[in-house]
Tab-separated table of C-alpha atoms in Angstrom:
chain	number	residue	atom	x	y	z
A	1	MET	CA	-12.335	9.534	24.131
A	2	ASP	CA	-8.822	9.239	25.475
A	3	SER	CA	-10.118	8.739	29.009
A	4	HIS	CA	-11.326	5.232	28.212
A	5	ASN	CA	-8.760	2.459	28.527
A	6	ASN	CA	-10.168	0.451	25.598
A	7	GLN	CA	-10.004	3.200	23.018
A	8	LEU	CA	-7.127	4.265	20.785
A	9	ARG	CA	-5.460	7.612	21.371
A	10	ARG	CA	-5.266	10.431	18.842
A	11	GLY	CA	-1.510	11.033	18.707
A	12	LEU	CA	-0.741	11.604	14.993
A	13	ASP	CA	0.056	15.169	13.958
A	14	GLU	CA	-0.728	16.629	10.538
A	15	ARG	CA	2.897	16.171	9.374
A	16	HIS	CA	2.662	12.480	10.340
A	17	MET	CA	-0.573	12.071	8.332
A	18	HIS	CA	0.940	13.715	5.236
A	19	MET	CA	4.061	11.546	5.322
A	20	ILE	CA	2.091	8.334	6.057
A	21	ALA	CA	-0.042	8.994	2.956
A	22	LEU	CA	3.076	9.870	0.949
A	23	GLY	CA	5.015	6.827	2.155
A	24	GLY	CA	2.088	4.590	1.207
A	25	ALA	CA	2.267	5.823	-2.371
A	26	ILE	CA	6.000	5.240	-2.735
A	27	GLY	CA	7.379	1.728	-2.421
A	28	THR	CA	10.146	-0.509	-3.656
A	29	GLY	CA	8.151	-0.851	-6.895
A	30	LEU	CA	9.330	2.592	-7.968
A	31	PHE	CA	13.009	2.049	-7.118
A	32	TYR	CA	13.427	-1.481	-8.576
A	33	GLY	CA	10.125	-2.498	-10.144
A	34	SER	CA	9.918	0.458	-12.543
A	35	ALA	CA	12.448	-1.194	-14.855
A	36	THR	CA	10.057	-4.161	-15.336
A	37	THR	CA	7.057	-1.933	-16.074
A	38	ILE	CA	9.095	0.122	-18.581
A	39	GLN	CA	10.074	-3.085	-20.423
A	40	MET	CA	6.399	-4.061	-20.645
A	41	THR	CA	5.168	-0.906	-22.356
A	42	GLY	CA	8.049	1.508	-23.057
A	43	PRO	CA	7.626	5.278	-22.548
A	44	ALA	CA	3.829	4.864	-22.331
A	45	ILE	CA	4.394	3.733	-18.728
A	46	THR	CA	4.103	7.436	-17.845
A	47	LEU	CA	0.535	7.444	-19.231
A	48	ALA	CA	-0.242	4.202	-17.326
A	49	TYR	CA	0.823	5.793	-13.996
A	50	LEU	CA	-1.135	8.936	-14.854
A	51	ILE	CA	-4.371	7.007	-15.520
A	52	GLY	CA	-3.781	4.816	-12.515
A	53	GLY	CA	-3.210	7.942	-10.424
A	54	VAL	CA	-6.582	9.364	-11.459
A	55	VAL	CA	-8.330	6.094	-10.441
A	56	ILE	CA	-6.471	6.101	-7.093
A	57	PHE	CA	-7.458	9.755	-6.561
A	58	PHE	CA	-11.141	8.866	-6.928
A	59	ILE	CA	-10.760	5.936	-4.542
A	60	MET	CA	-9.023	8.116	-1.998
A	61	ARG	CA	-11.638	10.863	-2.267
A	62	ALA	CA	-14.375	8.286	-1.654
A	63	LEU	CA	-12.519	7.005	1.400
A	64	GLY	CA	-11.695	10.564	2.507
A	65	GLU	CA	-15.332	11.713	2.380
A	66	MET	CA	-16.493	8.801	4.567
A	67	THR	CA	-13.505	9.154	6.882
A	68	LEU	CA	-14.136	12.844	7.433
A	69	ALA	CA	-17.785	12.061	8.358
A	70	GLU	CA	-16.726	9.304	10.735
A	71	PRO	CA	-12.968	9.086	11.501
A	72	VAL	CA	-12.527	5.587	12.986
A	73	SER	CA	-9.752	2.974	13.104
A	74	GLY	CA	-10.434	0.004	10.828
A	75	SER	CA	-12.208	2.389	8.460
A	76	ILE	CA	-12.443	0.099	5.408
A	77	SER	CA	-14.150	-2.687	7.354
A	78	HIS	CA	-16.361	-0.240	9.272
A	79	TYR	CA	-17.706	1.542	6.162
A	80	ALA	CA	-18.239	-1.719	4.226
A	81	GLY	CA	-20.100	-3.203	7.154
A	82	ARG	CA	-22.260	-0.138	7.813
A	83	TYR	CA	-23.163	0.773	4.213
A	84	ILE	CA	-23.095	-2.563	2.356
A	85	GLY	CA	-23.742	-5.217	4.983
A	86	PRO	CA	-22.205	-7.232	7.831
A	87	PHE	CA	-20.544	-9.783	5.547
A	88	ALA	CA	-18.991	-7.015	3.431
A	89	GLY	CA	-17.437	-5.587	6.598
A	90	PHE	CA	-16.180	-9.061	7.607
A	91	LEU	CA	-14.728	-9.618	4.137
A	92	ALA	CA	-13.138	-6.160	3.940
A	93	GLY	CA	-11.561	-6.432	7.400
A	94	TRP	CA	-10.096	-9.878	7.114
A	95	THR	CA	-9.016	-9.426	3.469
A	96	TYR	CA	-7.184	-6.185	4.327
A	97	TRP	CA	-5.536	-7.888	7.318
A	98	PHE	CA	-4.575	-10.844	5.095
A	99	MET	CA	-3.132	-8.507	2.466
A	100	TRP	CA	-0.768	-6.903	4.905
A	101	ILE	CA	0.307	-10.269	6.354
A	102	ILE	CA	1.254	-11.393	2.856
A	103	VAL	CA	2.968	-8.102	2.052
A	104	GLY	CA	4.757	-8.175	5.359
A	105	MET	CA	6.165	-11.647	4.639
A	106	ALA	CA	7.424	-10.500	1.273
A	107	GLU	CA	8.969	-7.323	2.754
A	108	LEU	CA	10.772	-9.310	5.458
A	109	THR	CA	12.254	-11.556	2.811
A	110	ALA	CA	13.268	-8.513	0.785
A	111	ILE	CA	14.991	-6.948	3.850
A	112	GLY	CA	16.981	-10.130	4.362
A	113	THR	CA	18.001	-10.137	0.719
A	114	TYR	CA	19.058	-6.495	0.714
A	115	PHE	CA	21.239	-6.862	3.821
A	116	GLN	CA	23.166	-9.671	2.165
A	117	TYR	CA	24.681	-7.063	-0.159
A	118	TRP	CA	26.751	-5.860	2.826
A	119	PHE	CA	26.922	-9.114	4.808
A	120	PRO	CA	26.798	-12.025	2.304
A	121	SER	CA	27.866	-14.552	4.943
A	122	VAL	CA	24.962	-13.688	7.267
A	123	PRO	CA	21.928	-15.955	6.713
A	124	GLN	CA	18.990	-14.169	5.106
A	125	TRP	CA	16.677	-14.960	8.014
A	126	VAL	CA	18.768	-13.065	10.600
A	127	PRO	CA	18.110	-9.454	9.368
A	128	ALA	CA	14.499	-10.466	8.707
A	129	LEU	CA	14.110	-11.568	12.328
A	130	ILE	CA	15.781	-8.427	13.629
A	131	ALA	CA	13.462	-6.249	11.520
A	132	LEU	CA	10.407	-8.197	12.789
A	133	VAL	CA	11.411	-7.723	16.441
A	134	LEU	CA	12.259	-4.025	16.108
A	135	MET	CA	9.122	-3.072	14.182
A	136	THR	CA	6.986	-5.039	16.612
A	137	LEU	CA	8.470	-3.139	19.551
A	138	VAL	CA	7.869	0.208	17.801
A	139	ASN	CA	4.220	-0.662	17.210
A	140	LEU	CA	3.728	-1.582	20.860
A	141	LEU	CA	4.670	1.982	21.859
A	142	HIS	CA	2.458	5.085	21.661
A	143	VAL	CA	1.068	5.690	18.143
A	144	LYS	CA	3.281	8.763	17.905
A	145	ALA	CA	6.324	6.511	17.762
A	146	PHE	CA	4.900	4.819	14.666
A	147	GLY	CA	4.039	8.202	13.124
A	148	GLU	CA	7.542	9.569	13.798
A	149	LEU	CA	9.259	6.531	12.304
A	150	GLU	CA	7.106	6.647	9.201
A	151	PHE	CA	7.775	10.399	8.917
A	152	TRP	CA	11.515	9.757	8.616
A	153	PHE	CA	11.174	6.648	6.451
A	154	ALA	CA	9.070	8.621	3.970
A	155	SER	CA	11.464	11.570	4.146
A	156	ILE	CA	14.384	9.347	3.079
A	157	LYS	CA	12.384	8.024	0.139
A	158	VAL	CA	11.320	11.501	-0.943
A	159	PHE	CA	14.842	12.851	-0.677
A	160	ALA	CA	16.183	9.990	-2.808
A	161	ILE	CA	13.599	10.589	-5.525
A	162	LEU	CA	14.109	14.369	-5.542
A	163	ALA	CA	17.907	13.869	-5.728
A	164	MET	CA	17.432	11.499	-8.673
A	165	MET	CA	15.126	13.935	-10.455
A	166	GLY	CA	17.462	16.858	-9.873
A	167	GLY	CA	20.434	14.870	-11.061
A	168	GLY	CA	18.566	13.631	-14.112
A	169	LEU	CA	17.483	17.140	-15.134
A	170	PHE	CA	21.088	18.322	-14.728
A	171	LEU	CA	22.309	15.568	-17.062
A	172	ILE	CA	19.643	16.376	-19.656
A	173	PHE	CA	19.852	20.139	-19.680
A	174	GLY	CA	23.215	20.806	-17.988
A	175	PRO	CA	26.522	21.645	-19.649
A	176	ILE	CA	28.021	18.151	-19.168
A	177	GLU	CA	27.572	15.728	-22.030
A	178	HIS	CA	25.894	12.449	-21.187
A	179	GLY	CA	28.209	9.947	-22.826
A	180	SER	CA	27.428	8.927	-26.387
A	181	THR	CA	23.667	8.573	-25.810
A	182	SER	CA	21.346	11.410	-26.876
A	183	THR	CA	19.037	12.791	-24.251
A	184	GLY	CA	15.834	14.784	-24.353
A	185	VAL	CA	12.182	14.522	-25.413
A	186	ASP	CA	13.160	12.522	-28.510
A	187	ASN	CA	13.821	9.467	-26.379
A	188	LEU	CA	10.116	9.320	-25.514
A	189	PHE	CA	9.202	8.667	-29.164
A	190	ALA	CA	12.292	6.973	-30.621
A	191	HIS	CA	13.224	3.297	-30.426
A	192	GLY	CA	9.833	1.948	-31.480
A	193	GLY	CA	7.696	4.930	-30.538
A	194	PHE	CA	5.702	5.937	-27.457
A	195	LEU	CA	3.791	2.590	-27.560
A	196	PRO	CA	6.410	0.095	-28.793
A	197	TYR	CA	4.276	-2.920	-27.770
A	198	GLY	CA	0.950	-1.398	-28.687
A	199	TRP	CA	-2.089	-1.112	-26.395
A	200	LYS	CA	-1.711	-4.712	-25.264
A	201	GLY	CA	1.596	-4.040	-23.541
A	202	PHE	CA	0.133	-0.808	-22.110
A	203	LEU	CA	-2.894	-2.580	-20.620
A	204	LEU	CA	-0.800	-5.395	-19.127
A	205	SER	CA	1.444	-2.864	-17.429
A	206	MET	CA	-1.571	-1.520	-15.528
A	207	VAL	CA	-1.503	-4.657	-13.322
A	208	LEU	CA	1.971	-3.793	-11.958
A	209	VAL	CA	1.083	-0.100	-11.817
A	210	PHE	CA	-1.856	-0.779	-9.482
A	211	PHE	CA	0.223	-3.201	-7.428
A	212	SER	CA	2.744	-0.391	-6.781
A	213	PHE	CA	-0.078	1.841	-5.473
A	214	GLY	CA	-1.124	-0.574	-2.764
A	215	GLY	CA	-0.895	1.163	0.610
A	216	VAL	CA	-2.243	4.607	-0.311
A	217	GLU	CA	-5.433	3.803	1.583
A	218	LEU	CA	-3.378	3.559	4.812
A	219	VAL	CA	-4.328	7.134	5.651
A	220	GLY	CA	-7.898	5.912	6.314
A	221	MET	CA	-6.586	3.385	8.846
A	222	THR	CA	-4.860	6.161	10.774
A	223	ALA	CA	-7.988	8.331	11.036
A	224	GLY	CA	-8.987	7.007	14.409
A	225	GLU	CA	-5.675	8.185	15.896
A	226	ALA	CA	-5.264	11.535	14.093
A	227	LYS	CA	-5.253	14.561	16.345
A	228	ASN	CA	-7.206	16.754	13.916
A	229	PRO	CA	-8.772	14.458	11.318
A	230	ARG	CA	-11.026	17.142	9.833
A	231	LYS	CA	-7.946	19.120	8.790
A	232	SER	CA	-5.316	16.480	8.140
A	233	ILE	CA	-7.357	13.905	6.206
A	234	PRO	CA	-8.618	16.207	3.363
A	235	ALA	CA	-5.129	17.674	3.013
A	236	ALA	CA	-3.445	14.255	2.852
A	237	VAL	CA	-6.028	12.812	0.397
A	238	ASN	CA	-5.976	15.772	-1.945
A	239	LYS	CA	-2.205	15.628	-2.293
A	240	VAL	CA	-2.214	11.986	-3.443
A	241	ILE	CA	-2.688	12.870	-7.116
A	242	TRP	CA	0.140	15.407	-6.972
A	243	ARG	CA	2.480	12.971	-5.289
A	244	ILE	CA	1.790	10.402	-8.010
A	245	LEU	CA	2.333	13.004	-10.763
A	246	ILE	CA	5.645	14.134	-9.275
A	247	PHE	CA	7.155	10.947	-7.884
A	248	TYR	CA	5.948	8.465	-10.495
A	249	VAL	CA	5.108	10.291	-13.713
A	250	GLY	CA	7.752	13.018	-13.221
A	251	ALA	CA	10.572	10.736	-12.145
A	252	LEU	CA	9.944	8.159	-14.900
A	253	THR	CA	9.642	10.861	-17.563
A	254	ILE	CA	13.077	12.157	-16.592
A	255	ILE	CA	14.532	8.641	-16.688
A	256	LEU	CA	13.021	7.963	-20.121
A	257	MET	CA	14.311	11.266	-21.474
A	258	LEU	CA	17.772	10.414	-20.147
A	259	TYR	CA	18.024	6.873	-21.494
A	260	PRO	CA	16.469	4.963	-24.415
A	261	TRP	CA	13.737	2.853	-22.764
A	262	ASN	CA	15.097	-0.398	-24.243
A	263	GLU	CA	18.399	0.074	-22.360
A	264	ILE	CA	16.935	0.603	-18.920
A	265	GLY	CA	15.910	-3.000	-18.195
A	266	THR	CA	19.299	-4.344	-19.180
A	267	LYS	CA	21.297	-2.143	-16.800
A	268	GLY	CA	19.484	-2.645	-13.498
A	269	SER	CA	17.535	-0.092	-11.516
A	270	PRO	CA	16.924	3.255	-13.262
A	271	PHE	CA	17.959	4.963	-10.034
A	272	VAL	CA	21.331	3.191	-10.040
A	273	MET	CA	21.921	4.289	-13.627
A	274	ILE	CA	21.300	7.963	-12.863
A	275	PHE	CA	23.364	8.078	-9.682
A	276	ASP	CA	26.197	6.327	-11.564
A	277	GLN	CA	26.058	8.955	-14.320
A	278	ILE	CA	26.061	11.814	-11.817
A	279	GLY	CA	29.270	10.392	-10.398
A	280	ILE	CA	28.135	9.850	-6.846
A	281	PRO	CA	30.414	7.364	-5.108
A	282	ALA	CA	28.969	4.316	-3.399
A	283	THR	CA	25.850	4.452	-5.607
A	284	ALA	CA	24.778	0.899	-4.867
A	285	THR	CA	25.220	1.448	-1.111
A	286	ILE	CA	23.037	4.562	-1.179
A	287	LEU	CA	20.316	2.831	-3.148
A	288	ASN	CA	20.502	-0.214	-0.870
A	289	ILE	CA	19.832	2.052	2.173
A	290	VAL	CA	16.850	3.573	0.364
A	291	VAL	CA	15.254	0.235	-0.631
A	292	ILE	CA	15.815	-1.160	2.887
A	293	THR	CA	14.094	1.946	4.210
A	294	ALA	CA	11.219	1.442	1.766
A	295	ALA	CA	10.824	-2.201	2.805
A	296	LEU	CA	10.990	-1.369	6.510
A	297	SER	CA	8.397	1.361	5.976
A	298	ALA	CA	6.048	-1.011	4.154
A	299	PHE	CA	6.443	-3.639	6.886
A	300	ASN	CA	5.956	-1.089	9.657
A	301	SER	CA	2.786	0.250	8.035
A	302	GLY	CA	1.506	-3.258	7.482
A	303	LEU	CA	2.030	-4.288	11.101
A	304	PHE	CA	0.258	-1.098	12.218
A	305	SER	CA	-2.687	-1.864	9.943
A	306	THR	CA	-3.046	-5.506	11.034
A	307	GLY	CA	-3.141	-4.592	14.680
A	308	ARG	CA	-5.741	-1.856	14.193
A	309	MET	CA	-7.859	-3.986	11.887
A	310	LEU	CA	-7.978	-6.858	14.410
A	311	TYR	CA	-8.852	-4.338	17.129
A	312	HIS	CA	-11.769	-3.053	15.028
A	313	LEU	CA	-12.982	-6.521	14.067
A	314	GLY	CA	-12.950	-7.440	17.738
A	315	LEU	CA	-15.103	-4.425	18.617
A	316	GLU	CA	-17.550	-5.394	15.856
A	317	GLY	CA	-17.750	-8.989	17.118
A	318	GLN	CA	-16.109	-10.304	13.943
A	319	ALA	CA	-12.908	-11.437	15.671
A	320	PRO	CA	-12.130	-12.669	19.192
A	321	ARG	CA	-12.672	-9.966	21.839
A	322	ILE	CA	-9.121	-10.481	23.121
A	323	PHE	CA	-7.928	-8.277	20.247
A	324	THR	CA	-9.723	-5.286	21.730
A	325	LYS	CA	-7.393	-5.234	24.774
A	326	LEU	CA	-4.965	-2.304	24.673
A	327	ASN	CA	-1.685	-1.872	26.518
A	328	LYS	CA	-0.655	1.091	28.662
A	329	ALA	CA	0.393	3.013	25.548
A	330	HIS	CA	-3.093	2.442	24.114
A	331	ALA	CA	-1.746	0.220	21.338
A	332	PRO	CA	-3.642	-2.951	20.318
A	333	GLN	CA	-0.955	-5.192	21.754
A	334	ARG	CA	-2.606	-8.578	21.221
A	335	GLY	CA	-3.500	-7.908	17.620
A	336	ILE	CA	0.037	-6.729	16.896
A	337	LEU	CA	1.646	-9.724	18.620
A	338	PHE	CA	-0.692	-12.167	16.883
A	339	SER	CA	0.163	-10.657	13.501
A	340	SER	CA	3.871	-10.692	14.323
A	341	LEU	CA	3.598	-14.395	15.231
A	342	LEU	CA	2.157	-15.148	11.776
A	343	LEU	CA	4.724	-12.890	10.100
A	344	SER	CA	7.515	-14.853	11.807
A	345	VAL	CA	6.562	-17.678	9.466
A	346	ALA	CA	8.390	-15.693	6.776
A	347	VAL	CA	11.647	-16.116	8.704
A	348	VAL	CA	11.153	-19.889	8.698
A	349	LEU	CA	10.067	-19.967	5.068
A	350	ASN	CA	13.376	-18.436	4.006
A	351	TYR	CA	14.803	-21.929	4.632
A	352	LEU	CA	12.049	-23.870	3.006
A	353	VAL	CA	10.764	-22.188	-0.158
A	354	PRO	CA	12.363	-20.651	-3.225
A	355	GLU	CA	12.119	-16.872	-3.825
A	356	LYS	CA	9.617	-17.287	-6.624
A	357	VAL	CA	6.977	-18.499	-4.201
A	358	PHE	CA	7.032	-15.097	-2.524
A	359	LEU	CA	6.616	-13.401	-5.915
A	360	TYR	CA	3.467	-15.463	-6.562
A	361	ILE	CA	2.132	-15.080	-3.000
A	362	SER	CA	2.680	-11.323	-3.214
A	363	SER	CA	0.516	-11.213	-6.305
A	364	VAL	CA	-2.396	-12.293	-4.108
A	365	ALA	CA	-1.998	-8.956	-2.352
A	366	THR	CA	-2.973	-7.239	-5.600
A	367	VAL	CA	-6.356	-8.966	-5.600
A	368	ALA	CA	-6.718	-8.251	-1.886
A	369	VAL	CA	-6.078	-4.535	-2.244
A	370	ILE	CA	-8.326	-4.299	-5.329
A	371	THR	CA	-11.069	-6.007	-3.267
A	372	SER	CA	-10.576	-3.384	-0.551
A	373	TRP	CA	-10.670	-0.516	-3.041
A	374	ALA	CA	-13.802	-1.889	-4.708
A	375	LEU	CA	-15.509	-2.183	-1.301
A	376	ILE	CA	-14.528	1.419	-0.550
A	377	LEU	CA	-16.231	2.604	-3.746
A	378	LEU	CA	-19.325	0.482	-3.205
A	379	ALA	CA	-19.637	1.597	0.376
A	380	HIS	CA	-19.289	5.213	-0.732
A	381	LEU	CA	-22.139	4.834	-3.255
A	382	ARG	CA	-24.426	3.674	-0.450
A	383	PHE	CA	-23.005	6.282	1.947
A	384	ARG	CA	-23.951	9.129	-0.408
A	385	LYS	CA	-27.499	7.854	-0.647
A	386	MET	CA	-27.841	7.618	3.138
A	387	SER	CA	-25.775	10.584	4.339
A	388	ARG	CA	-26.504	14.310	4.189
A	389	THR	CA	-22.941	15.476	4.785
A	390	GLU	CA	-21.866	18.458	2.706
A	391	ALA	CA	-18.107	18.197	3.358
A	392	PHE	CA	-15.359	16.970	1.020
A	393	HIS	CA	-17.631	15.536	-1.696
A	394	MET	CA	-16.060	13.211	-4.279
A	395	PRO	CA	-15.584	14.961	-7.648
A	396	LEU	CA	-17.832	13.894	-10.577
A	397	TYR	CA	-19.892	11.598	-8.375
A	398	PRO	CA	-21.338	9.060	-9.232
A	399	TYR	CA	-19.611	8.766	-12.630
A	400	SER	CA	-16.165	8.811	-11.021
A	401	SER	CA	-17.167	5.877	-8.789
A	402	TYR	CA	-18.413	3.761	-11.701
A	403	PHE	CA	-15.301	4.657	-13.775
A	404	ALA	CA	-12.985	3.558	-10.945
A	405	LEU	CA	-14.942	0.336	-10.322
A	406	ALA	CA	-14.861	-0.527	-14.033
A	407	PHE	CA	-11.136	0.072	-14.176
A	408	LEU	CA	-10.489	-2.185	-11.170
A	409	GLY	CA	-12.538	-4.897	-12.927
A	410	ILE	CA	-10.395	-4.527	-16.068
A	411	VAL	CA	-7.203	-4.855	-13.989
A	412	VAL	CA	-8.451	-8.090	-12.456
A	413	ILE	CA	-9.143	-9.515	-15.905
A	414	LEU	CA	-5.703	-8.438	-17.112
A	415	MET	CA	-4.069	-10.279	-14.234
A	416	ALA	CA	-4.828	-13.524	-15.998
A	417	TYR	CA	-2.385	-12.503	-18.769
A	418	VAL	CA	0.578	-11.670	-16.526
A	419	ASP	CA	2.538	-14.757	-15.383
A	420	SER	CA	3.436	-13.438	-11.921
A	421	THR	CA	-0.152	-12.477	-11.046
A	422	ALA	CA	-2.259	-15.148	-12.752
A	423	ILE	CA	-1.883	-17.466	-9.748
A	424	ALA	CA	-3.708	-14.851	-7.643
A	425	LEU	CA	-6.884	-15.486	-9.597
A	426	ILE	CA	-6.778	-19.091	-8.382
A	427	VAL	CA	-5.879	-18.310	-4.775
A	428	ALA	CA	-8.349	-15.427	-4.374
A	429	PRO	CA	-11.545	-17.479	-4.857
A	430	VAL	CA	-10.278	-19.968	-2.283
A	431	TRP	CA	-9.713	-17.113	0.189
A	432	TYR	CA	-13.164	-15.655	-0.514
A	433	LEU	CA	-14.780	-19.064	0.113
A	434	PHE	CA	-12.807	-19.475	3.326
A	435	VAL	CA	-13.991	-16.036	4.563
A	436	TYR	CA	-17.575	-16.810	3.555
A	437	VAL	CA	-17.623	-20.104	5.437
A	438	SER	CA	-15.875	-18.552	8.478
A	439	TYR	CA	-18.433	-15.750	8.604
A	440	HIS	CA	-21.437	-18.103	8.568
A	441	VAL	CA	-19.850	-20.474	11.113
A	442	ARG	CA	-19.255	-17.517	13.420
A	443	GLN	CA	-22.846	-16.307	12.885
A	444	ARG	CA	-24.208	-19.759	13.863
A	445	ILE	CA	-22.042	-19.853	17.012
A	446	ALA	CA	-23.229	-16.349	17.979
A	447	THR	CA	-26.856	-17.364	17.398
A	448	LYS	CA	-26.539	-20.470	19.615
A	449	ARG	CA	-25.072	-18.351	22.392
A	450	THR	CA	-27.964	-15.858	22.357
A	451	LYS	CA	-30.798	-18.431	22.206
A	452	PRO	CA	-30.723	-19.432	25.919
A	453	ALA	CA	-30.831	-15.777	26.936
A	454	ALA	CA	-33.753	-15.112	24.625
A	455	THR	CA	-35.784	-18.076	25.884
A	456	SER	CA	-35.223	-17.315	29.504
């Protein structure tokens, strides 16, 4: 396969695959966004992440089973097109590409904001532009450069979480008293109980929980460039549920045992609070490094995904063929540069639009990723009916598929009741209509081109 100039190279080791999957499951939502979700539902947020983790596990197992049978780049679009229909593949591919463009714009803006903590006089667009250029150059190199960078980005995030968890457990069970506030399991049930806002608050929190999980499916996008996909993909997918249990449920449980839940949202990031209590100097600086790393990781992964998706869509005839051209490092250069050009709009928009616009636009990514997940599950249902593979079967099939699909539907409905995500339910239908019209226009053009050849 590597001997052909128009095909991607398999350069990702097993350790790269594990950390890419892990990095996709851990984002800035855990470091800063967890305070918001805690305020929505109290200690029950741990149950929300646990249930969300089970749904994500089923989605990942569905993707993993298909990926193991056919490890290709652009997997989500490929499986939707093959097992549901051509339009489903077109929709999945362009929606997933669009999702990462939107997320990338938001992450670039976040990077600019975070750097202003150290350099308040530097305009926000400057670090955003530097990040865009650097990540573009990395993605134009051999895929191993991307894998190595993601490995270290994810390692920093994991180390920060483990340090927080270790410090939190020391404060709870160690010999040093934790100020005047009581610590322990009692904090999970005091101050209004485990469900202080009832089931309504719990259900609404699921919207933000699922938003924080966006990116876990990235491991499927890397399958076409994994050195040993039959070994690395099952291992990476199976560990998703344990990562979520440890890094979301475990970390938040420790935080909620350490502090009354109704104090967390008023004192900033839970991570800042714990590092402050441990007595680590330069707490804010350490956390700023971590969240910049998380934002760079998300942007780097997004740029990687957009380039590979355009490459796949070009091969399938659903995007211009120019995107199938690879550079000497076998990276989809034109797809990456085209995506970078669109992402540069974020640098300009830092002058023109208020921050809230990015919050609303980012909510569209939630609908986009839910669309991608739903298409994965639907494609897998058809895949199981058509395929005879005996490897890596999804647990509890088909009930697990229907359960996950139903839950995704519930989350979409709940988005209407959350201010920051309700706008997505207006934008999403417009996007779907645009994709539908684009697909049929492209089909008509393709038909006109083939008619002369057929008649001759």
